[in-house]
PDB file of C-alpha atoms and ligand atoms in Angstrom:
ATOM      1  CA  UNK A   1     -67.658 -30.750  21.457  1.00 33.00           C
ATOM      2  CA  UNK A   2     -64.112 -31.411  20.183  1.00 35.00           C
ATOM      3  CA  UNK A   3     -61.587 -28.601  20.286  1.00 37.00           C
ATOM      4  CA  UNK A   4     -58.227 -28.348  18.648  1.00 39.00           C
ATOM      5  CA  UNK A   5     -54.998 -29.105  20.509  1.00 42.00           C
ATOM      6  CA  UNK A   6     -53.723 -26.218  22.626  1.00 45.00           C
ATOM      7  CA  UNK A   7     -57.091 -24.648  23.338  1.00 48.00           C
ATOM      8  CA  UNK A   8     -57.595 -25.988  26.868  1.00 48.00           C
ATOM      9  CA  UNK A   9     -58.483 -23.058  29.083  1.00 43.00           C
ATOM     10  CA  UNK A  10     -55.729 -21.992  31.443  1.00 46.00           C
ATOM     11  CA  UNK A  11     -56.147 -23.503  34.890  1.00 46.00           C
ATOM     12  CA  UNK A  12     -57.048 -20.938  37.525  1.00 50.00           C
ATOM     13  CA  UNK A  13     -54.040 -20.241  39.728  1.00 44.00           C
ATOM     14  CA  UNK A  14     -55.997 -21.159  42.815  1.00 52.00           C
ATOM     15  CA  UNK A  15     -56.661 -24.620  41.379  1.00 52.00           C
ATOM     16  CA  UNK A  16     -53.027 -25.350  40.719  1.00 52.00           C
ATOM     17  CA  UNK A  17     -52.333 -25.681  44.407  1.00 62.00           C
ATOM     18  CA  UNK A  18     -51.500 -29.059  45.903  1.00 68.00           C
ATOM     19  CA  UNK A  19     -54.779 -28.824  47.790  1.00 89.00           C
ATOM     20  CA  UNK A  20     -56.519 -29.719  44.559  1.00 92.00           C
ATOM     21  CA  UNK A  21     -54.912 -33.129  44.639  1.00 94.00           C
ATOM     22  CA  UNK A  22     -55.652 -33.577  48.354  1.00 93.00           C
ATOM     23  CA  UNK A  23     -59.270 -32.638  47.786  1.00 93.00           C
ATOM     24  CA  UNK A  24     -59.527 -35.110  44.850  1.00 96.00           C
ATOM     25  CA  UNK A  25     -57.981 -37.906  46.902  1.00 95.00           C
ATOM     26  CA  UNK A  26     -60.308 -37.229  49.844  1.00 95.00           C
ATOM     27  CA  UNK A  27     -63.397 -37.180  47.645  1.00 96.00           C
ATOM     28  CA  UNK A  28     -62.404 -40.354  45.824  1.00 97.00           C
ATOM     29  CA  UNK A  29     -61.749 -42.230  49.078  1.00 97.00           C
ATOM     30  CA  UNK A  30     -65.172 -41.062  50.320  1.00 96.00           C
ATOM     31  CA  UNK A  31     -67.095 -41.967  47.171  1.00 96.00           C
ATOM     32  CA  UNK A  32     -65.366 -45.315  46.603  1.00 97.00           C
ATOM     33  CA  UNK A  33     -65.185 -46.302  50.258  1.00 95.00           C
ATOM     34  CA  UNK A  34     -67.292 -49.392  49.596  1.00 95.00           C
ATOM     35  CA  UNK A  35     -65.398 -50.417  46.492  1.00 96.00           C
ATOM     36  CA  UNK A  36     -61.885 -51.374  47.600  1.00 95.00           C
ATOM     37  CA  UNK A  37     -60.873 -52.809  44.243  1.00 95.00           C
ATOM     38  CA  UNK A  38     -61.765 -49.611  42.428  1.00 96.00           C
ATOM     39  CA  UNK A  39     -60.238 -47.450  45.127  1.00 97.00           C
ATOM     40  CA  UNK A  40     -56.950 -49.320  44.915  1.00 97.00           C
ATOM     41  CA  UNK A  41     -57.033 -48.882  41.184  1.00 97.00           C
ATOM     42  CA  UNK A  42     -57.643 -45.131  41.545  1.00 98.00           C
ATOM     43  CA  UNK A  43     -54.800 -44.804  44.021  1.00 98.00           C
ATOM     44  CA  UNK A  44     -52.485 -46.605  41.599  1.00 97.00           C
ATOM     45  CA  UNK A  45     -53.594 -44.409  38.672  1.00 98.00           C
ATOM     46  CA  UNK A  46     -52.782 -41.345  40.786  1.00 97.00           C
ATOM     47  CA  UNK A  47     -49.323 -42.743  41.518  1.00 96.00           C
ATOM     48  CA  UNK A  48     -48.794 -43.424  37.803  1.00 96.00           C
ATOM     49  CA  UNK A  49     -50.062 -39.941  36.928  1.00 97.00           C
ATOM     50  CA  UNK A  50     -47.537 -38.470  39.367  1.00 95.00           C
ATOM     51  CA  UNK A  51     -44.717 -40.121  37.460  1.00 94.00           C
ATOM     52  CA  UNK A  52     -46.217 -38.963  34.188  1.00 96.00           C
ATOM     53  CA  UNK A  53     -46.361 -35.335  35.284  1.00 95.00           C
ATOM     54  CA  UNK A  54     -42.900 -35.131  33.654  1.00 94.00           C
ATOM     55  CA  UNK A  55     -44.771 -35.258  30.339  1.00 95.00           C
ATOM     56  CA  UNK A  56     -46.966 -32.181  30.965  1.00 95.00           C
ATOM     57  CA  UNK A  57     -46.350 -28.546  31.779  1.00 93.00           C
ATOM     58  CA  UNK A  58     -45.602 -27.844  35.427  1.00 90.00           C
ATOM     59  CA  UNK A  59     -48.814 -25.867  35.929  1.00 87.00           C
ATOM     60  CA  UNK A  60     -50.873 -28.861  34.708  1.00 92.00           C
ATOM     61  CA  UNK A  61     -49.291 -31.412  36.989  1.00 93.00           C
ATOM     62  CA  UNK A  62     -51.684 -31.048  39.965  1.00 92.00           C
ATOM     63  CA  UNK A  63     -54.585 -31.063  37.531  1.00 93.00           C
ATOM     64  CA  UNK A  64     -53.398 -34.356  36.002  1.00 96.00           C
ATOM     65  CA  UNK A  65     -52.977 -36.096  39.387  1.00 97.00           C
ATOM     66  CA  UNK A  66     -56.327 -34.785  40.650  1.00 97.00           C
ATOM     67  CA  UNK A  67     -58.069 -36.065  37.528  1.00 98.00           C
ATOM     68  CA  UNK A  68     -56.332 -39.427  37.978  1.00 98.00           C
ATOM     69  CA  UNK A  69     -57.766 -39.720  41.504  1.00 98.00           C
ATOM     70  CA  UNK A  70     -61.282 -38.833  40.330  1.00 98.00           C
ATOM     71  CA  UNK A  71     -61.513 -40.535  36.941  1.00 98.00           C
ATOM     72  CA  UNK A  72     -63.519 -43.539  38.083  1.00 98.00           C
ATOM     73  CA  UNK A  73     -65.868 -42.101  40.769  1.00 98.00           C
ATOM     74  CA  UNK A  74     -68.716 -42.454  38.282  1.00 98.00           C
ATOM     75  CA  UNK A  75     -68.749 -46.171  39.029  1.00 97.00           C
ATOM     76  CA  UNK A  76     -70.314 -45.426  42.406  1.00 97.00           C
ATOM     77  CA  UNK A  77     -73.893 -46.613  42.586  1.00 94.00           C
ATOM     78  CA  UNK A  78     -75.058 -43.317  44.092  1.00 95.00           C
ATOM     79  CA  UNK A  79     -73.751 -41.349  41.096  1.00 97.00           C
ATOM     80  CA  UNK A  80     -75.434 -43.481  38.460  1.00 95.00           C
ATOM     81  CA  UNK A  81     -77.398 -41.600  35.832  1.00 96.00           C
ATOM     82  CA  UNK A  82     -76.551 -42.899  32.377  1.00 97.00           C
ATOM     83  CA  UNK A  83     -74.772 -46.016  33.642  1.00 97.00           C
ATOM     84  CA  UNK A  84     -71.647 -44.918  31.732  1.00 98.00           C
ATOM     85  CA  UNK A  85     -69.107 -44.068  34.418  1.00 98.00           C
ATOM     86  CA  UNK A  86     -67.054 -41.367  32.632  1.00 98.00           C
ATOM     87  CA  UNK A  87     -70.182 -39.279  32.014  1.00 98.00           C
ATOM     88  CA  UNK A  88     -71.759 -39.992  35.440  1.00 98.00           C
ATOM     89  CA  UNK A  89     -68.572 -39.107  37.230  1.00 98.00           C
ATOM     90  CA  UNK A  90     -67.996 -35.915  35.242  1.00 98.00           C
ATOM     91  CA  UNK A  91     -71.594 -34.816  35.765  1.00 98.00           C
ATOM     92  CA  UNK A  92     -71.242 -35.306  39.527  1.00 97.00           C
ATOM     93  CA  UNK A  93     -68.026 -33.330  39.638  1.00 96.00           C
ATOM     94  CA  UNK A  94     -69.494 -30.534  37.501  1.00 96.00           C
ATOM     95  CA  UNK A  95     -72.514 -30.286  39.801  1.00 95.00           C
ATOM     96  CA  UNK A  96     -70.155 -30.142  42.786  1.00 94.00           C
ATOM     97  CA  UNK A  97     -68.313 -27.189  41.273  1.00 92.00           C
ATOM     98  CA  UNK A  98     -65.062 -28.824  40.157  1.00 94.00           C
ATOM     99  CA  UNK A  99     -63.377 -26.921  37.344  1.00 92.00           C
ATOM    100  CA  UNK A 100     -64.835 -27.634  33.893  1.00 94.00           C
ATOM    101  CA  UNK A 101     -61.500 -28.670  32.360  1.00 93.00           C
ATOM    102  CA  UNK A 102     -61.083 -31.343  35.093  1.00 95.00           C
ATOM    103  CA  UNK A 103     -64.606 -32.588  34.441  1.00 97.00           C
ATOM    104  CA  UNK A 104     -63.749 -32.774  30.720  1.00 97.00           C
ATOM    105  CA  UNK A 105     -60.669 -34.898  31.484  1.00 98.00           C
ATOM    106  CA  UNK A 106     -62.736 -37.283  33.636  1.00 98.00           C
ATOM    107  CA  UNK A 107     -65.418 -37.583  30.965  1.00 98.00           C
ATOM    108  CA  UNK A 108     -62.928 -38.359  28.234  1.00 98.00           C
ATOM    109  CA  UNK A 109     -60.364 -40.498  29.992  1.00 98.00           C
ATOM    110  CA  UNK A 110     -59.035 -43.580  28.145  1.00 98.00           C
ATOM    111  CA  UNK A 111     -60.861 -42.928  24.877  1.00 98.00           C
ATOM    112  CA  UNK A 112     -64.308 -43.122  26.451  1.00 98.00           C
ATOM    113  CA  UNK A 113     -65.848 -41.338  23.460  1.00 98.00           C
ATOM    114  CA  UNK A 114     -65.401 -44.457  21.363  1.00 98.00           C
ATOM    115  CA  UNK A 115     -67.322 -46.559  23.870  1.00 98.00           C
ATOM    116  CA  UNK A 116     -69.943 -43.828  24.203  1.00 98.00           C
ATOM    117  CA  UNK A 117     -70.572 -43.971  20.487  1.00 98.00           C
ATOM    118  CA  UNK A 118     -71.255 -47.688  20.681  1.00 97.00           C
ATOM    119  CA  UNK A 119     -73.575 -47.096  23.602  1.00 97.00           C
ATOM    120  CA  UNK A 120     -75.317 -44.267  21.739  1.00 97.00           C
ATOM    121  CA  UNK A 121     -74.345 -41.713  24.329  1.00 98.00           C
ATOM    122  CA  UNK A 122     -72.806 -39.169  21.990  1.00 97.00           C
ATOM    123  CA  UNK A 123     -75.106 -36.397  23.215  1.00 97.00           C
ATOM    124  CA  UNK A 124     -74.167 -37.014  26.812  1.00 98.00           C
ATOM    125  CA  UNK A 125     -70.443 -37.062  25.914  1.00 97.00           C
ATOM    126  CA  UNK A 126     -70.977 -33.796  24.034  1.00 97.00           C
ATOM    127  CA  UNK A 127     -71.589 -32.104  27.376  1.00 98.00           C
ATOM    128  CA  UNK A 128     -67.814 -32.324  27.896  1.00 98.00           C
ATOM    129  CA  UNK A 129     -65.021 -31.068  25.641  1.00 97.00           C
ATOM    130  CA  UNK A 130     -62.361 -33.411  24.323  1.00 96.00           C
ATOM    131  CA  UNK A 131     -58.893 -32.203  23.533  1.00 91.00           C
ATOM    132  CA  UNK A 132     -56.069 -34.335  22.145  1.00 92.00           C
ATOM    133  CA  UNK A 133     -53.244 -32.961  24.206  1.00 96.00           C
ATOM    134  CA  UNK A 134     -50.578 -34.283  26.532  1.00 96.00           C
ATOM    135  CA  UNK A 135     -52.551 -34.038  29.774  1.00 97.00           C
ATOM    136  CA  UNK A 136     -55.362 -36.028  28.189  1.00 98.00           C
ATOM    137  CA  UNK A 137     -52.828 -38.559  26.905  1.00 98.00           C
ATOM    138  CA  UNK A 138     -51.099 -38.774  30.264  1.00 98.00           C
ATOM    139  CA  UNK A 139     -54.331 -39.413  32.184  1.00 98.00           C
ATOM    140  CA  UNK A 140     -55.207 -42.141  29.711  1.00 98.00           C
ATOM    141  CA  UNK A 141     -51.774 -43.759  29.996  1.00 97.00           C
ATOM    142  CA  UNK A 142     -51.918 -43.606  33.796  1.00 97.00           C
ATOM    143  CA  UNK A 143     -55.274 -45.435  33.634  1.00 97.00           C
ATOM    144  CA  UNK A 144     -54.017 -47.896  31.072  1.00 97.00           C
ATOM    145  CA  UNK A 145     -50.956 -48.893  33.157  1.00 96.00           C
ATOM    146  CA  UNK A 146     -52.797 -49.637  36.400  1.00 96.00           C
ATOM    147  CA  UNK A 147     -55.164 -52.567  36.393  1.00 92.00           C
ATOM    148  CA  UNK A 148     -57.871 -53.781  38.728  1.00 90.00           C
ATOM    149  CA  UNK A 149     -56.768 -53.689  42.406  1.00 89.00           C
ATOM    150  CA  UNK A 150     -54.038 -51.277  41.293  1.00 91.00           C
ATOM    151  CA  UNK A 151     -51.866 -53.974  39.748  1.00 91.00           C
ATOM    152  CA  UNK A 152     -49.097 -52.476  37.638  1.00 92.00           C
ATOM    153  CA  UNK A 153     -49.534 -53.405  33.958  1.00 94.00           C
ATOM    154  CA  UNK A 154     -48.154 -52.321  30.612  1.00 94.00           C
ATOM    155  CA  UNK A 155     -50.591 -50.753  28.163  1.00 95.00           C
ATOM    156  CA  UNK A 156     -50.565 -53.961  26.095  1.00 93.00           C
ATOM    157  CA  UNK A 157     -51.381 -56.123  29.124  1.00 94.00           C
ATOM    158  CA  UNK A 158     -54.089 -53.754  30.281  1.00 95.00           C
ATOM    159  CA  UNK A 159     -55.815 -53.740  26.860  1.00 95.00           C
ATOM    160  CA  UNK A 160     -55.753 -57.529  26.659  1.00 94.00           C
ATOM    161  CA  UNK A 161     -57.088 -57.824  30.239  1.00 94.00           C
ATOM    162  CA  UNK A 162     -59.846 -55.336  29.469  1.00 95.00           C
ATOM    163  CA  UNK A 163     -60.938 -57.232  26.353  1.00 95.00           C
ATOM    164  CA  UNK A 164     -60.982 -60.512  28.258  1.00 94.00           C
ATOM    165  CA  UNK A 165     -62.958 -59.112  31.203  1.00 94.00           C
ATOM    166  CA  UNK A 166     -65.625 -57.378  29.100  1.00 94.00           C
ATOM    167  CA  UNK A 167     -66.018 -60.197  26.651  1.00 94.00           C
ATOM    168  CA  UNK A 168     -67.316 -60.566  23.080  1.00 93.00           C
ATOM    169  CA  UNK A 169     -70.162 -58.259  22.121  1.00 94.00           C
ATOM    170  CA  UNK A 170     -69.551 -55.837  24.952  1.00 95.00           C
ATOM    171  CA  UNK A 171     -69.410 -52.120  24.188  1.00 96.00           C
ATOM    172  CA  UNK A 172     -65.697 -52.082  25.084  1.00 95.00           C
ATOM    173  CA  UNK A 173     -64.908 -54.879  22.669  1.00 96.00           C
ATOM    174  CA  UNK A 174     -67.109 -53.404  19.933  1.00 97.00           C
ATOM    175  CA  UNK A 175     -65.386 -50.019  20.371  1.00 97.00           C
ATOM    176  CA  UNK A 176     -61.894 -51.528  20.349  1.00 97.00           C
ATOM    177  CA  UNK A 177     -61.153 -51.277  16.572  1.00 97.00           C
ATOM    178  CA  UNK A 178     -61.210 -47.503  16.954  1.00 97.00           C
ATOM    179  CA  UNK A 179     -60.355 -47.124  20.628  1.00 97.00           C
ATOM    180  CA  UNK A 180     -57.392 -49.502  20.706  1.00 97.00           C
ATOM    181  CA  UNK A 181     -55.318 -47.528  18.221  1.00 97.00           C
ATOM    182  CA  UNK A 182     -56.091 -44.330  20.097  1.00 97.00           C
ATOM    183  CA  UNK A 183     -54.905 -45.821  23.386  1.00 97.00           C
ATOM    184  CA  UNK A 184     -51.675 -47.043  21.800  1.00 96.00           C
ATOM    185  CA  UNK A 185     -51.020 -43.737  20.048  1.00 96.00           C
ATOM    186  CA  UNK A 186     -51.510 -41.830  23.288  1.00 97.00           C
ATOM    187  CA  UNK A 187     -49.070 -44.208  24.967  1.00 97.00           C
ATOM    188  CA  UNK A 188     -46.466 -43.638  22.244  1.00 96.00           C
ATOM    189  CA  UNK A 189     -46.900 -39.848  22.464  1.00 97.00           C
ATOM    190  CA  UNK A 190     -46.371 -39.889  26.236  1.00 97.00           C
ATOM    191  CA  UNK A 191     -43.420 -42.305  26.028  1.00 96.00           C
ATOM    192  CA  UNK A 192     -41.797 -40.074  23.365  1.00 95.00           C
ATOM    193  CA  UNK A 193     -42.253 -36.996  25.578  1.00 96.00           C
ATOM    194  CA  UNK A 194     -40.830 -38.812  28.601  1.00 95.00           C
ATOM    195  CA  UNK A 195     -37.865 -40.027  26.543  1.00 93.00           C
ATOM    196  CA  UNK A 196     -37.065 -36.430  25.710  1.00 93.00           C
ATOM    197  CA  UNK A 197     -36.704 -35.786  29.437  1.00 91.00           C
ATOM    198  CA  UNK A 198     -34.481 -38.818  29.974  1.00 93.00           C
ATOM    199  CA  UNK A 199     -37.211 -41.088  31.349  1.00 92.00           C
ATOM    200  CA  UNK A 200     -36.833 -44.335  29.453  1.00 91.00           C
ATOM    201  CA  UNK A 201     -38.924 -47.482  29.005  1.00 90.00           C
ATOM    202  CA  UNK A 202     -37.446 -49.237  32.038  1.00 88.00           C
ATOM    203  CA  UNK A 203     -38.636 -46.402  34.247  1.00 88.00           C
ATOM    204  CA  UNK A 204     -42.035 -45.549  32.755  1.00 89.00           C
ATOM    205  CA  UNK A 205     -43.039 -49.175  32.012  1.00 88.00           C
ATOM    206  CA  UNK A 206     -45.686 -48.200  29.442  1.00 93.00           C
ATOM    207  CA  UNK A 207     -45.002 -51.016  26.942  1.00 86.00           C
ATOM    208  CA  UNK A 208     -44.330 -54.723  27.077  1.00 67.00           C
ATOM    209  CA  UNK A 209     -40.974 -55.716  28.513  1.00 57.00           C
ATOM    210  CA  UNK A 210     -40.069 -57.399  25.238  1.00 50.00           C
ATOM    211  CA  UNK A 211     -40.467 -54.045  23.531  1.00 46.00           C
ATOM    212  CA  UNK A 212     -38.208 -52.257  25.984  1.00 43.00           C
ATOM    213  CA  UNK A 213     -34.612 -51.484  25.098  1.00 38.00           C
TER     214      UNK A 213
HETATM  215 FE1  FE2 B 301     -59.725 -46.483  35.640  1.00 53.17          FE
END
């Protein structure tokens, strides 16, 4: 299901508390305890998301950081259902009672719907709503500026690294003609928003250094 911008349900006041982030961090550390590379990446995405909270409304900030922590838990072997980590992670969180809007963010992080289409998992993706809004963009940019092991990367570097790692013929590479422009457009939207708040390229580090002013 795809909904228009601005229709994301309001986050319950109880779930805006900092405890949401603490709970997300604790659960991620538990689920990914045996995958140090992925855990370091998730920690770095959460740090990036914290910086990018400037791009979203104040009441969405804890939600963004919590989703950043949780976005890759679906890689855990014990959570495997479809073998597609955005869906498997979101299903696990939904079953555990996490708020639906957070599960939607996890399911759709980093343009996963384009990869799902290649993998013929449209029905499974349809269990979770996609919205093109700033919190979705910010989560994607956080993920796309933190590489494996949590290494800081620009969006351009991250995309190149992803294409190299997955290789020709992979779903990620096959999805790239549609997914790549989405990732870049999300990055530009977030950078534009940050710029309006006085956070420039040197601080947010979203794009290649040669593109920074
Ligand atoms: Fe990730």
